[in-house]
Structures are given as C-alpha cells and as structure tokens.
PDB file of C-alpha atoms in Angstrom:
ATOM      1  CA  MET A1443      -8.423 -20.577  75.973  1.00 42.00           C
ATOM      2  CA  ASN A1444      -6.815 -23.116  77.730  1.00 50.00           C
ATOM      3  CA  ASP A1445      -4.308 -24.605  76.387  1.00 49.00           C
ATOM      4  CA  LYS A1446      -2.775 -28.231  77.324  1.00 48.00           C
ATOM      5  CA  THR A1447       0.176 -29.123  76.395  1.00 44.00           C
ATOM      6  CA  ALA A1448       3.818 -31.069  77.427  1.00 40.00           C
ATOM      7  CA  ILE A1449       7.168 -32.420  75.730  1.00 35.00           C
ATOM      8  CA  ASP A1450       4.984 -34.568  73.581  1.00 38.00           C
ATOM      9  CA  ASP A1451       1.769 -35.739  73.545  1.00 38.00           C
ATOM     10  CA  LYS A1452       2.608 -39.106  72.521  1.00 34.00           C
ATOM     11  CA  VAL A1453       2.881 -42.186  74.757  1.00 32.00           C
ATOM     12  CA  ALA A1454       7.267 -43.524  73.147  1.00 32.00           C
ATOM     13  CA  ILE A1455       7.706 -46.482  72.888  1.00 31.00           C
ATOM     14  CA  SER A1456      11.758 -47.276  74.341  1.00 32.00           C
ATOM     15  CA  GLY A1457      11.862 -51.451  73.799  1.00 35.00           C
ATOM     16  CA  ASN A1458       9.401 -52.871  75.518  1.00 36.00           C
ATOM     17  CA  GLU A1459       8.569 -49.999  77.990  1.00 40.00           C
ATOM     18  CA  LEU A1460       6.319 -47.565  77.326  1.00 44.00           C
ATOM     19  CA  THR A1461       7.144 -44.065  78.197  1.00 56.00           C
ATOM     20  CA  ARG A1462       5.348 -40.506  79.073  1.00 67.00           C
ATOM     21  CA  PRO A1463       5.605 -37.902  80.055  1.00 80.00           C
ATOM     22  CA  THR A1464       6.938 -36.669  83.625  1.00 90.00           C
ATOM     23  CA  VAL A1465       6.279 -33.236  83.388  1.00 93.00           C
ATOM     24  CA  LEU A1466       3.420 -31.437  82.177  1.00 95.00           C
ATOM     25  CA  LEU A1467       2.653 -27.852  81.070  1.00 96.00           C
ATOM     26  CA  GLU A1468      -0.525 -25.758  80.617  1.00 96.00           C
ATOM     27  CA  ILE A1469      -1.549 -22.353  79.697  1.00 96.00           C
ATOM     28  CA  ASP A1470      -4.999 -20.999  80.901  1.00 95.00           C
ATOM     29  CA  HIS A1471      -6.975 -18.237  79.374  1.00 94.00           C
ATOM     30  CA  ARG A1472      -5.186 -15.481  82.120  1.00 94.00           C
ATOM     31  CA  GLY A1473      -1.746 -15.983  81.143  1.00 95.00           C
ATOM     32  CA  VAL A1474      -0.866 -18.193  83.691  1.00 97.00           C
ATOM     33  CA  ALA A1475       1.633 -21.216  82.920  1.00 97.00           C
ATOM     34  CA  THR A1476       1.395 -23.849  85.268  1.00 97.00           C
ATOM     35  CA  VAL A1477       4.858 -26.536  84.808  1.00 97.00           C
ATOM     36  CA  THR A1478       3.557 -30.534  86.916  1.00 96.00           C
ATOM     37  CA  LEU A1479       6.622 -32.818  87.838  1.00 95.00           C
ATOM     38  CA  ASP A1480       4.039 -35.449  86.628  1.00 94.00           C
ATOM     39  CA  ARG A1481       5.667 -38.372  88.867  1.00 91.00           C
ATOM     40  CA  ALA A1482       4.610 -38.699  91.883  1.00 91.00           C
ATOM     41  CA  GLU A1483       4.258 -42.343  92.096  1.00 91.00           C
ATOM     42  CA  LYS A1484       7.681 -41.801  92.685  1.00 91.00           C
ATOM     43  CA  GLN A1485       7.833 -39.432  94.757  1.00 92.00           C
ATOM     44  CA  ASN A1486       8.520 -36.617  92.490  1.00 94.00           C
ATOM     45  CA  ALA A1487      12.104 -37.252  92.184  1.00 90.00           C
ATOM     46  CA  PHE A1488      14.016 -36.077  89.234  1.00 88.00           C
ATOM     47  CA  ASP A1489      16.320 -37.772  87.287  1.00 88.00           C
ATOM     48  CA  ASP A1490      18.156 -36.512  83.712  1.00 89.00           C
ATOM     49  CA  VAL A1491      14.921 -37.929  82.129  1.00 90.00           C
ATOM     50  CA  ILE A1492      13.111 -34.480  83.664  1.00 92.00           C
ATOM     51  CA  ILE A1493      16.165 -33.006  84.192  1.00 93.00           C
ATOM     52  CA  ASN A1494      16.193 -32.273  79.896  1.00 93.00           C
ATOM     53  CA  GLU A1495      12.351 -31.831  79.771  1.00 94.00           C
ATOM     54  CA  LEU A1496      12.591 -29.144  82.359  1.00 96.00           C
ATOM     55  CA  ILE A1497      15.341 -27.491  80.299  1.00 96.00           C
ATOM     56  CA  ASP A1498      12.884 -27.836  76.915  1.00 95.00           C
ATOM     57  CA  ILE A1499       9.860 -26.255  78.634  1.00 96.00           C
ATOM     58  CA  PHE A1500      11.441 -23.202  80.810  1.00 97.00           C
ATOM     59  CA  SER A1501      11.714 -23.116  77.133  1.00 96.00           C
ATOM     60  CA  GLN A1502       8.781 -22.775  76.095  1.00 96.00           C
ATOM     61  CA  VAL A1503       7.588 -20.227  78.727  1.00 97.00           C
ATOM     62  CA  GLU A1504      11.039 -18.332  77.675  1.00 97.00           C
ATOM     63  CA  GLN A1505       9.903 -18.129  74.171  1.00 97.00           C
ATOM     64  CA  ASN A1506       5.782 -18.076  74.553  1.00 97.00           C
ATOM     65  CA  PRO A1507       5.000 -13.602  74.458  1.00 95.00           C
ATOM     66  CA  ALA A1508       1.290 -14.643  76.354  1.00 95.00           C
ATOM     67  CA  ILE A1509       2.321 -15.986  79.736  1.00 96.00           C
ATOM     68  CA  ARG A1510       2.180 -14.038  82.399  1.00 96.00           C
ATOM     69  CA  VAL A1511       3.551 -16.268  85.551  1.00 97.00           C
ATOM     70  CA  MET A1512       4.751 -19.807  86.053  1.00 98.00           C
ATOM     71  CA  VAL A1513       3.665 -21.791  89.195  1.00 98.00           C
ATOM     72  CA  LEU A1514       6.406 -24.879  89.518  1.00 98.00           C
ATOM     73  CA  ALA A1515       4.388 -27.430  90.829  1.00 97.00           C
ATOM     74  CA  ALA A1516       4.048 -31.162  91.165  1.00 96.00           C
ATOM     75  CA  LYS A1517       1.697 -34.338  91.216  1.00 95.00           C
ATOM     76  CA  GLY A1518       0.497 -36.270  94.590  1.00 94.00           C
ATOM     77  CA  LYS A1519       2.414 -36.267  98.786  1.00 94.00           C
ATOM     78  CA  ASN A1520       5.645 -35.075  97.457  1.00 96.00           C
ATOM     79  CA  PHE A1521       6.804 -31.747  96.357  1.00 96.00           C
ATOM     80  CA  SER A1522      10.226 -33.598  95.395  1.00 95.00           C
ATOM     81  CA  ALA A1523      11.707 -36.568  97.069  1.00 91.00           C
ATOM     82  CA  GLY A1524      15.239 -34.884  94.651  1.00 87.00           C
ATOM     83  CA  GLY A1525      17.699 -36.952  92.647  1.00 83.00           C
ATOM     84  CA  ASP A1526      15.837 -40.376  91.552  1.00 82.00           C
ATOM     85  CA  LEU A1527      17.678 -43.696  93.388  1.00 78.00           C
ATOM     86  CA  ASN A1528      18.084 -45.354  89.939  1.00 82.00           C
ATOM     87  CA  TRP A1529      19.785 -42.813  88.535  1.00 83.00           C
ATOM     88  CA  MET A1530      22.127 -41.911  91.233  1.00 78.00           C
ATOM     89  CA  LYS A1531      22.803 -45.421  91.271  1.00 79.00           C
ATOM     90  CA  ARG A1532      23.688 -45.476  87.496  1.00 83.00           C
ATOM     91  CA  MET A1533      26.397 -42.386  88.413  1.00 78.00           C
ATOM     92  CA  ILE A1534      28.439 -44.670  90.678  1.00 82.00           C
ATOM     93  CA  THR A1535      29.897 -46.462  87.333  1.00 84.00           C
ATOM     94  CA  PHE A1536      29.942 -43.001  85.721  1.00 83.00           C
ATOM     95  CA  SER A1537      33.796 -41.318  84.428  1.00 88.00           C
ATOM     96  CA  HIS A1538      34.730 -37.833  85.793  1.00 89.00           C
ATOM     97  CA  GLN A1539      33.477 -37.171  82.384  1.00 87.00           C
ATOM     98  CA  GLU A1540      30.203 -38.003  82.276  1.00 85.00           C
ATOM     99  CA  ASN A1541      29.472 -36.894  85.452  1.00 82.00           C
ATOM    100  CA  LEU A1542      30.861 -33.285  84.484  1.00 88.00           C
ATOM    101  CA  ASP A1543      28.316 -33.953  82.236  1.00 87.00           C
ATOM    102  CA  ASP A1544      25.105 -35.008  83.800  1.00 85.00           C
ATOM    103  CA  ALA A1545      25.741 -32.283  86.658  1.00 86.00           C
ATOM    104  CA  LYS A1546      26.833 -29.786  83.564  1.00 92.00           C
ATOM    105  CA  GLN A1547      22.832 -30.228  82.675  1.00 92.00           C
ATOM    106  CA  LEU A1548      21.240 -30.134  85.580  1.00 92.00           C
ATOM    107  CA  ALA A1549      22.888 -26.394  85.956  1.00 94.00           C
ATOM    108  CA  LEU A1550      21.607 -25.468  82.664  1.00 95.00           C
ATOM    109  CA  MET A1551      17.349 -25.947  84.367  1.00 95.00           C
ATOM    110  CA  LEU A1552      18.814 -24.556  87.577  1.00 96.00           C
ATOM    111  CA  GLN A1553      19.861 -21.065  85.867  1.00 96.00           C
ATOM    112  CA  ARG A1554      17.650 -21.699  82.474  1.00 97.00           C
ATOM    113  CA  LEU A1555      14.311 -21.600  85.717  1.00 97.00           C
ATOM    114  CA  ASN A1556      16.172 -19.155  87.877  1.00 97.00           C
ATOM    115  CA  THR A1557      16.972 -16.493  84.763  1.00 96.00           C
ATOM    116  CA  LEU A1558      13.557 -16.353  83.441  1.00 97.00           C
ATOM    117  CA  SER A1559      11.994 -13.364  82.520  1.00 96.00           C
ATOM    118  CA  VAL A1560       7.745 -13.992  83.735  1.00 97.00           C
ATOM    119  CA  PRO A1561       7.344 -14.616  87.282  1.00 97.00           C
ATOM    120  CA  THR A1562       7.672 -17.513  88.600  1.00 98.00           C
ATOM    121  CA  ILE A1563       6.192 -19.024  91.917  1.00 98.00           C
ATOM    122  CA  ALA A1564       7.061 -22.862  93.610  1.00 98.00           C
ATOM    123  CA  ARG A1565       3.845 -24.374  94.620  1.00 97.00           C
ATOM    124  CA  VAL A1566       4.852 -26.898  97.823  1.00 97.00           C
ATOM    125  CA  GLN A1567       3.397 -29.437  99.467  1.00 96.00           C
ATOM    126  CA  GLY A1568       5.125 -32.047 101.521  1.00 95.00           C
ATOM    127  CA  ALA A1569       8.999 -32.667 100.810  1.00 96.00           C
ATOM    128  CA  ALA A1570      10.996 -30.496  98.819  1.00 97.00           C
ATOM    129  CA  TYR A1571      14.270 -32.939  99.567  1.00 96.00           C
ATOM    130  CA  GLY A1572      18.052 -31.973  97.641  1.00 93.00           C
ATOM    131  CA  GLY A1573      17.767 -31.375  94.561  1.00 93.00           C
ATOM    132  CA  ALA A1574      14.015 -29.654  95.248  1.00 96.00           C
ATOM    133  CA  VAL A1575      15.460 -27.122  97.685  1.00 97.00           C
ATOM    134  CA  GLY A1576      17.853 -25.561  94.022  1.00 96.00           C
ATOM    135  CA  LEU A1577      14.017 -25.603  91.908  1.00 97.00           C
ATOM    136  CA  VAL A1578      12.538 -24.049  94.806  1.00 98.00           C
ATOM    137  CA  SER A1579      15.395 -21.517  95.461  1.00 97.00           C
ATOM    138  CA  CYS A1580      15.099 -21.272  91.865  1.00 97.00           C
ATOM    139  CA  CYS A1581      11.638 -19.832  91.484  1.00 98.00           C
ATOM    140  CA  ASP A1582      10.640 -15.802  92.486  1.00 97.00           C
ATOM    141  CA  MET A1583       8.765 -16.421  95.306  1.00 97.00           C
ATOM    142  CA  ALA A1584       6.983 -19.747  96.714  1.00 98.00           C
ATOM    143  CA  VAL A1585       4.011 -20.891  98.544  1.00 97.00           C
ATOM    144  CA  ALA A1586       4.242 -24.128 101.292  1.00 97.00           C
ATOM    145  CA  SER A1587       1.664 -25.938 103.241  1.00 95.00           C
ATOM    146  CA  ARG A1588       2.120 -25.428 106.415  1.00 94.00           C
ATOM    147  CA  SER A1589       2.781 -29.057 106.813  1.00 93.00           C
ATOM    148  CA  ALA A1590       5.643 -28.966 104.032  1.00 95.00           C
ATOM    149  CA  SER A1591       9.225 -29.495 104.734  1.00 96.00           C
ATOM    150  CA  PHE A1592      12.874 -29.056 103.312  1.00 98.00           C
ATOM    151  CA  CYS A1593      16.001 -31.081 103.924  1.00 97.00           C
ATOM    152  CA  LEU A1594      19.754 -30.480 102.145  1.00 96.00           C
ATOM    153  CA  SER A1595      19.945 -34.268 102.964  1.00 93.00           C
ATOM    154  CA  GLU A1596      23.971 -34.307  99.657  1.00 92.00           C
ATOM    155  CA  VAL A1597      26.654 -34.947 102.209  1.00 92.00           C
ATOM    156  CA  LYS A1598      24.281 -37.565 103.569  1.00 91.00           C
ATOM    157  CA  VAL A1599      25.365 -39.886 100.585  1.00 87.00           C
ATOM    158  CA  GLY A1600      28.641 -38.077 100.688  1.00 89.00           C
ATOM    159  CA  ILE A1601      27.991 -35.072  98.145  1.00 88.00           C
ATOM    160  CA  ALA A1602      27.941 -31.741  98.283  1.00 92.00           C
ATOM    161  CA  PRO A1603      24.901 -29.550  96.631  1.00 92.00           C
ATOM    162  CA  ALA A1604      26.761 -28.574  94.362  1.00 91.00           C
ATOM    163  CA  THR A1605      24.996 -27.134  91.670  1.00 93.00           C
ATOM    164  CA  ILE A1606      21.702 -25.698  93.905  1.00 95.00           C
ATOM    165  CA  ALA A1607      24.314 -23.951  96.454  1.00 95.00           C
ATOM    166  CA  PRO A1608      23.849 -20.397  94.723  1.00 95.00           C
ATOM    167  CA  TYR A1609      20.120 -20.526  93.855  1.00 96.00           C
ATOM    168  CA  VAL A1610      20.282 -21.638  97.657  1.00 97.00           C
ATOM    169  CA  ILE A1611      22.204 -19.279  99.983  1.00 96.00           C
ATOM    170  CA  ALA A1612      20.994 -15.928  97.429  1.00 95.00           C
ATOM    171  CA  ALA A1613      17.596 -17.540  98.761  1.00 96.00           C
ATOM    172  CA  ILE A1614      18.301 -18.376 102.335  1.00 97.00           C
ATOM    173  CA  GLY A1615      22.384 -16.776 103.234  1.00 96.00           C
ATOM    174  CA  SER A1616      25.474 -18.304 103.909  1.00 96.00           C
ATOM    175  CA  ARG A1617      25.170 -18.443 107.619  1.00 97.00           C
ATOM    176  CA  ALA A1618      21.709 -20.669 107.057  1.00 97.00           C
ATOM    177  CA  ALA A1619      23.868 -22.605 104.127  1.00 97.00           C
ATOM    178  CA  ARG A1620      25.728 -23.556 106.314  1.00 97.00           C
ATOM    179  CA  ARG A1621      24.150 -25.056 109.001  1.00 97.00           C
ATOM    180  CA  TYR A1622      21.813 -26.933 106.132  1.00 97.00           C
ATOM    181  CA  PHE A1623      24.337 -28.198 103.742  1.00 96.00           C
ATOM    182  CA  LEU A1624      26.785 -29.394 106.332  1.00 96.00           C
ATOM    183  CA  SER A1625      24.221 -31.121 108.921  1.00 97.00           C
ATOM    184  CA  ALA A1626      21.479 -32.090 106.086  1.00 96.00           C
ATOM    185  CA  GLU A1627      18.889 -31.954 109.145  1.00 97.00           C
ATOM    186  CA  ARG A1628      14.772 -31.679 108.165  1.00 96.00           C
ATOM    187  CA  PHE A1629      13.194 -28.508 108.748  1.00 97.00           C
ATOM    188  CA  SER A1630      10.113 -27.224 108.414  1.00 96.00           C
ATOM    189  CA  ALA A1631       7.518 -24.495 105.894  1.00 96.00           C
ATOM    190  CA  GLU A1632       7.697 -22.023 109.160  1.00 96.00           C
ATOM    191  CA  ARG A1633      11.190 -22.317 109.229  1.00 97.00           C
ATOM    192  CA  ALA A1634      11.842 -21.782 105.023  1.00 97.00           C
ATOM    193  CA  HIS A1635       9.973 -18.981 105.769  1.00 97.00           C
ATOM    194  CA  ASP A1636      11.166 -17.643 108.469  1.00 97.00           C
ATOM    195  CA  LEU A1637      14.629 -18.019 106.280  1.00 97.00           C
ATOM    196  CA  GLY A1638      13.229 -16.378 102.731  1.00 97.00           C
ATOM    197  CA  LEU A1639      12.661 -19.595 100.765  1.00 98.00           C
ATOM    198  CA  VAL A1640       9.416 -19.811 101.591  1.00 97.00           C
ATOM    199  CA  SER A1641       6.979 -16.686 100.304  1.00 97.00           C
ATOM    200  CA  GLU A1642       4.109 -17.422 101.704  1.00 96.00           C
ATOM    201  CA  LEU A1643       2.068 -20.158 104.360  1.00 96.00           C
ATOM    202  CA  SER A1644      -1.606 -21.969 104.424  1.00 92.00           C
ATOM    203  CA  GLU A1645      -3.676 -21.122 106.331  1.00 79.00           C
ATOM    204  CA  ASP A1646      -4.410 -24.935 106.737  1.00 71.00           C
ATOM    205  CA  LYS A1647      -1.485 -27.701 107.444  1.00 63.00           C
ATOM    206  CA  THR A1648      -3.494 -30.667 105.536  1.00 65.00           C
ATOM    207  CA  SER A1649      -6.234 -28.518 102.993  1.00 70.00           C
ATOM    208  CA  ASP A1650      -4.955 -28.838  99.713  1.00 84.00           C
ATOM    209  CA  SER A1651      -7.968 -26.287  99.301  1.00 89.00           C
ATOM    210  CA  ALA A1652      -6.025 -23.545 101.455  1.00 91.00           C
ATOM    211  CA  LEU A1653      -3.272 -23.860  99.569  1.00 94.00           C
ATOM    212  CA  ASN A1654      -3.981 -23.764  96.476  1.00 94.00           C
ATOM    213  CA  GLN A1655      -5.774 -19.931  97.559  1.00 94.00           C
ATOM    214  CA  THR A1656      -2.347 -18.854  99.136  1.00 95.00           C
ATOM    215  CA  LEU A1657      -0.969 -19.618  95.003  1.00 96.00           C
ATOM    216  CA  GLU A1658      -4.331 -18.176  94.338  1.00 95.00           C
ATOM    217  CA  SER A1659      -4.046 -15.069  95.906  1.00 95.00           C
ATOM    218  CA  LEU A1660      -0.374 -14.130  94.810  1.00 96.00           C
ATOM    219  CA  VAL A1661      -1.233 -15.651  91.001  1.00 96.00           C
ATOM    220  CA  SER A1662      -3.933 -12.502  90.696  1.00 95.00           C
ATOM    221  CA  THR A1663      -1.699  -9.803  92.757  1.00 95.00           C
ATOM    222  CA  ILE A1664       0.437 -10.373  90.492  1.00 95.00           C
ATOM    223  CA  LEU A1665      -1.469 -10.161  86.949  1.00 95.00           C
ATOM    224  CA  LYS A1666      -2.727  -6.742  87.702  1.00 94.00           C
ATOM    225  CA  ASN A1667       1.323  -5.624  87.528  1.00 93.00           C
ATOM    226  CA  SER A1668       2.417  -3.695  84.825  1.00 92.00           C
ATOM    227  CA  PRO A1669       4.384  -7.399  82.404  1.00 92.00           C
ATOM    228  CA  ASN A1670       6.743  -5.402  80.888  1.00 91.00           C
ATOM    229  CA  ALA A1671       7.529  -3.779  83.456  1.00 92.00           C
ATOM    230  CA  GLN A1672       7.608  -6.525  85.587  1.00 94.00           C
ATOM    231  CA  LYS A1673      10.065  -7.548  83.583  1.00 93.00           C
ATOM    232  CA  ALA A1674      12.078  -5.500  83.735  1.00 92.00           C
ATOM    233  CA  ALA A1675      12.267  -5.189  87.341  1.00 92.00           C
ATOM    234  CA  LYS A1676      13.800  -9.243  87.698  1.00 94.00           C
ATOM    235  CA  LYS A1677      16.485  -8.274  85.374  1.00 92.00           C
ATOM    236  CA  LEU A1678      16.897  -5.183  87.469  1.00 91.00           C
ATOM    237  CA  VAL A1679      17.673  -7.541  90.927  1.00 91.00           C
ATOM    238  CA  ARG A1680      19.963 -10.015  88.738  1.00 89.00           C
ATOM    239  CA  ASP A1681      22.395  -6.617  87.641  1.00 88.00           C
ATOM    240  CA  THR A1682      21.938  -4.690  90.666  1.00 87.00           C
ATOM    241  CA  GLU A1683      23.198  -7.601  93.420  1.00 84.00           C
ATOM    242  CA  TYR A1684      25.809  -7.111  95.019  1.00 81.00           C
ATOM    243  CA  LYS A1685      27.598  -4.301  92.485  1.00 81.00           C
ATOM    244  CA  ALA A1686      28.799  -0.834  93.923  1.00 84.00           C
ATOM    245  CA  ILE A1687      26.732   1.837  93.342  1.00 85.00           C
ATOM    246  CA  ASP A1688      29.412   3.466  91.447  1.00 80.00           C
ATOM    247  CA  GLU A1689      28.499   6.043  87.688  1.00 87.00           C
ATOM    248  CA  GLN A1690      27.885   2.846  85.464  1.00 86.00           C
ATOM    249  CA  LEU A1691      25.340   1.850  87.794  1.00 81.00           C
ATOM    250  CA  MET A1692      23.900   4.455  87.980  1.00 85.00           C
ATOM    251  CA  ASN A1693      24.061   4.996  84.596  1.00 85.00           C
ATOM    252  CA  HIS A1694      22.402   1.644  84.437  1.00 83.00           C
ATOM    253  CA  THR A1695      19.513   2.612  86.242  1.00 84.00           C
ATOM    254  CA  SER A1696      18.925   6.016  85.134  1.00 86.00           C
ATOM    255  CA  GLU A1697      18.377   4.299  81.343  1.00 83.00           C
ATOM    256  CA  VAL A1698      15.820   1.493  82.610  1.00 81.00           C
ATOM    257  CA  ILE A1699      13.870   3.846  84.189  1.00 79.00           C
ATOM    258  CA  ALA A1700      13.947   5.848  81.360  1.00 81.00           C
ATOM    259  CA  THR A1701      13.417   3.545  78.672  1.00 83.00           C
ATOM    260  CA  LEU A1702       9.731   2.270  81.271  1.00 78.00           C
ATOM    261  CA  ARG A1703       7.861   5.817  81.135  1.00 74.00           C
ATOM    262  CA  ALA A1704       8.455   6.632  76.748  1.00 80.00           C
ATOM    263  CA  SER A1705       7.678   2.831  76.528  1.00 83.00           C
ATOM    264  CA  GLU A1706       4.034   1.824  75.374  1.00 82.00           C
ATOM    265  CA  GLU A1707       3.088   0.231  78.869  1.00 79.00           C
ATOM    266  CA  GLY A1708       4.930   3.202  80.986  1.00 72.00           C
ATOM    267  CA  GLN A1709       3.020   6.168  79.306  1.00 80.00           C
ATOM    268  CA  GLU A1710      -0.847   3.961  79.639  1.00 81.00           C
ATOM    269  CA  GLY A1711      -0.212   3.415  83.687  1.00 80.00           C
ATOM    270  CA  LEU A1712       0.672   6.970  84.231  1.00 81.00           C
ATOM    271  CA  SER A1713      -1.910   8.038  82.111  1.00 82.00           C
ATOM    272  CA  ALA A1714      -4.414   5.575  83.950  1.00 83.00           C
ATOM    273  CA  PHE A1715      -3.135   6.190  86.926  1.00 83.00           C
ATOM    274  CA  PHE A1716      -3.504  10.569  86.769  1.00 82.00           C
ATOM    275  CA  GLU A1717      -7.146   8.606  85.147  1.00 84.00           C
ATOM    276  CA  LYS A1718      -7.902   6.877  88.408  1.00 85.00           C
ATOM    277  CA  ARG A1719      -9.346   3.508  85.843  1.00 87.00           C
ATOM    278  CA  SER A1720      -7.292   0.371  85.507  1.00 87.00           C
ATOM    279  CA  PRO A1721      -4.570   0.056  83.076  1.00 88.00           C
ATOM    280  CA  ASN A1722      -5.928  -1.483  79.579  1.00 84.00           C
ATOM    281  CA  TRP A1723      -3.741  -4.667  80.797  1.00 81.00           C
ATOM    282  CA  ILE A1724      -6.162  -4.938  83.201  1.00 84.00           C
ATOM    283  CA  GLU A1725      -9.654  -5.812  81.356  1.00 67.00           C
ATOM    284  CA  THR A1726     -11.097  -6.093  84.287  1.00 59.00           C
ATOM    285  CA  ASP A1727     -10.788  -8.115  87.872  1.00 50.00           C
ATOM    286  CA  SER A1728     -13.303 -10.864  86.982  1.00 46.00           C
ATOM    287  CA  ASP A1729     -10.659 -11.563  84.114  1.00 44.00           C
ATOM    288  CA  LEU A1730      -7.803 -11.975  86.398  1.00 43.00           C
ATOM    289  CA  GLU A1731      -9.697 -15.151  87.861  1.00 47.00           C
ATOM    290  CA  GLU A1732      -9.441 -18.687  87.745  1.00 45.00           C
ATOM    291  CA  PRO A1733     -12.833 -19.825  86.816  1.00 37.00           C
ATOM    292  CA  LYS A1734     -14.283 -22.135  90.199  1.00 37.00           C
TER     293      LYS A1734
END
C-alpha cells in the first residue's frame, strides 16, 4: 500500500493568491514515512506557515501506528536555507508578544520532532542553514551528501539560535556550539560528521542516488528491529540522559527491561533468537526493500 497525503490535498484560495501545501507526507508499504519540504523555489526556507504544517504532520506521524520510521527530506538543491526572508521582514514590525508567540510555535515544532516515538532520519543535501540545523539536530540520525554544508548564521543578522539551541548543543556538544554559534562560519559535511550532527555521508559528492542509497541502507537496518523496543529505547535516552545513577534511575531502567522482556514483542524476539529464525516483524528480507 502506498499512501500519499499532504496537510491539505486541495488548493486553497487566499484572496487572489493560490496557495498549496509546502510540506508533503508520503507513507510507503513498509511503514516508512517521508516528510518533504516542498518549497524548492524558496530554497525550502521556512516561515510560520511551514512551521504550522510541520506541527500538524508530526502529530499525524505520531498518531499513525503503521509508521515505523520517519525520514525528513527536502526537494531541490538545498535542504533548507533557514528562515524565509519575507517572514523575517515581518518580524521587524512584530511587538514583543507577537515575536514571543511566533517563537513559541517554532519551539513547539522542534519539540514535536525531537520527541517523536519512531526513529527519525534527516536526509540532507546542499545547504542546511540556521533553523535547518535545528531540524537535523532534532532527528535521531542524519545522512548527508558530502557536498552538503551547514551554518548557524543567526548572529550575522543580530539574533541568536535560541529555540534550536538545546537540540544543537545535544547534537554537537557545548564546545562546538560556542564556536559555531559565535562565528556563524559555514562548515562542511565532513566536519558535521566529525561533530556528530551527521551520522552517515554518501560516497559520492554529487550523486543524488548515492545519498538515497545511504539513506536506504540505514532505513533497512532500522526496519529489522522490534518497533516497540525501538520506541522504548528512544524514550530511554531522554529519560536517563544527564541523570544521576541513583536508586530511582536504577528502578526505572529495571522496570523498562522487565516490561519489555514480558511483552509480546520481547517474547517473540527472544524466542526467534534461540530458534534461529526471523522474528515476526520481519516477514521476509524482500519485504524490507523498496521496489525499484
């Protein structure tokens, strides 16, 4: 089954201007959801409209039990140039409260992405600037073309990467964040990989198919694992990160493993291991492969 949806399948009319969804959602037969920024003519720069669309789509992904993995991608030459210029121009006329409300929507969108229960992978080509680095940081993993570049450019225009800061710092560490938050210098995909922002680099700098192959390899690996165990493992990272290893934490982690061992998937996984067979969430290896 191949389910293609968007925020709104209909073309909306606003005054004399035709508008269309700028974020698309596609779900393939394996349960791989691809969320695509579809504003290539604007370098996939985002504004309040895209932010609200992403909030809605991330909620759809979270509520769909058929989804196993979510890929965050973008059409065109660049992943995203960050904030849309017209959106930024409007901010000049905003009151403090309007700016606060606007920023809270961006913060909500990032939080929704960061806390999705399914594994998430960013697919990055070209430029990923400003808030786009925040999107990449909120995903569990990222694959990038070797020609991709990154920049936390906010201080160049008198602002700071505030709402994305917690996620970027978690991804690259505070020392690197101090440098790139302050210098606003562009850095390469190789540097992003060294910092931990990017998980895998494609073999070819210019080949789109090479990037897709790198992405598909990671997706296929994820699909071989227990869906519920992955959700529990992802939550475990958030629940235990930076916590003291005290009795409360030890009790919590013991409860997690005990619950998983007794669960249907836990019992199936352990039985399959000892019986030297594939667990029932893998029907055949061919089912994990995207049709050519």
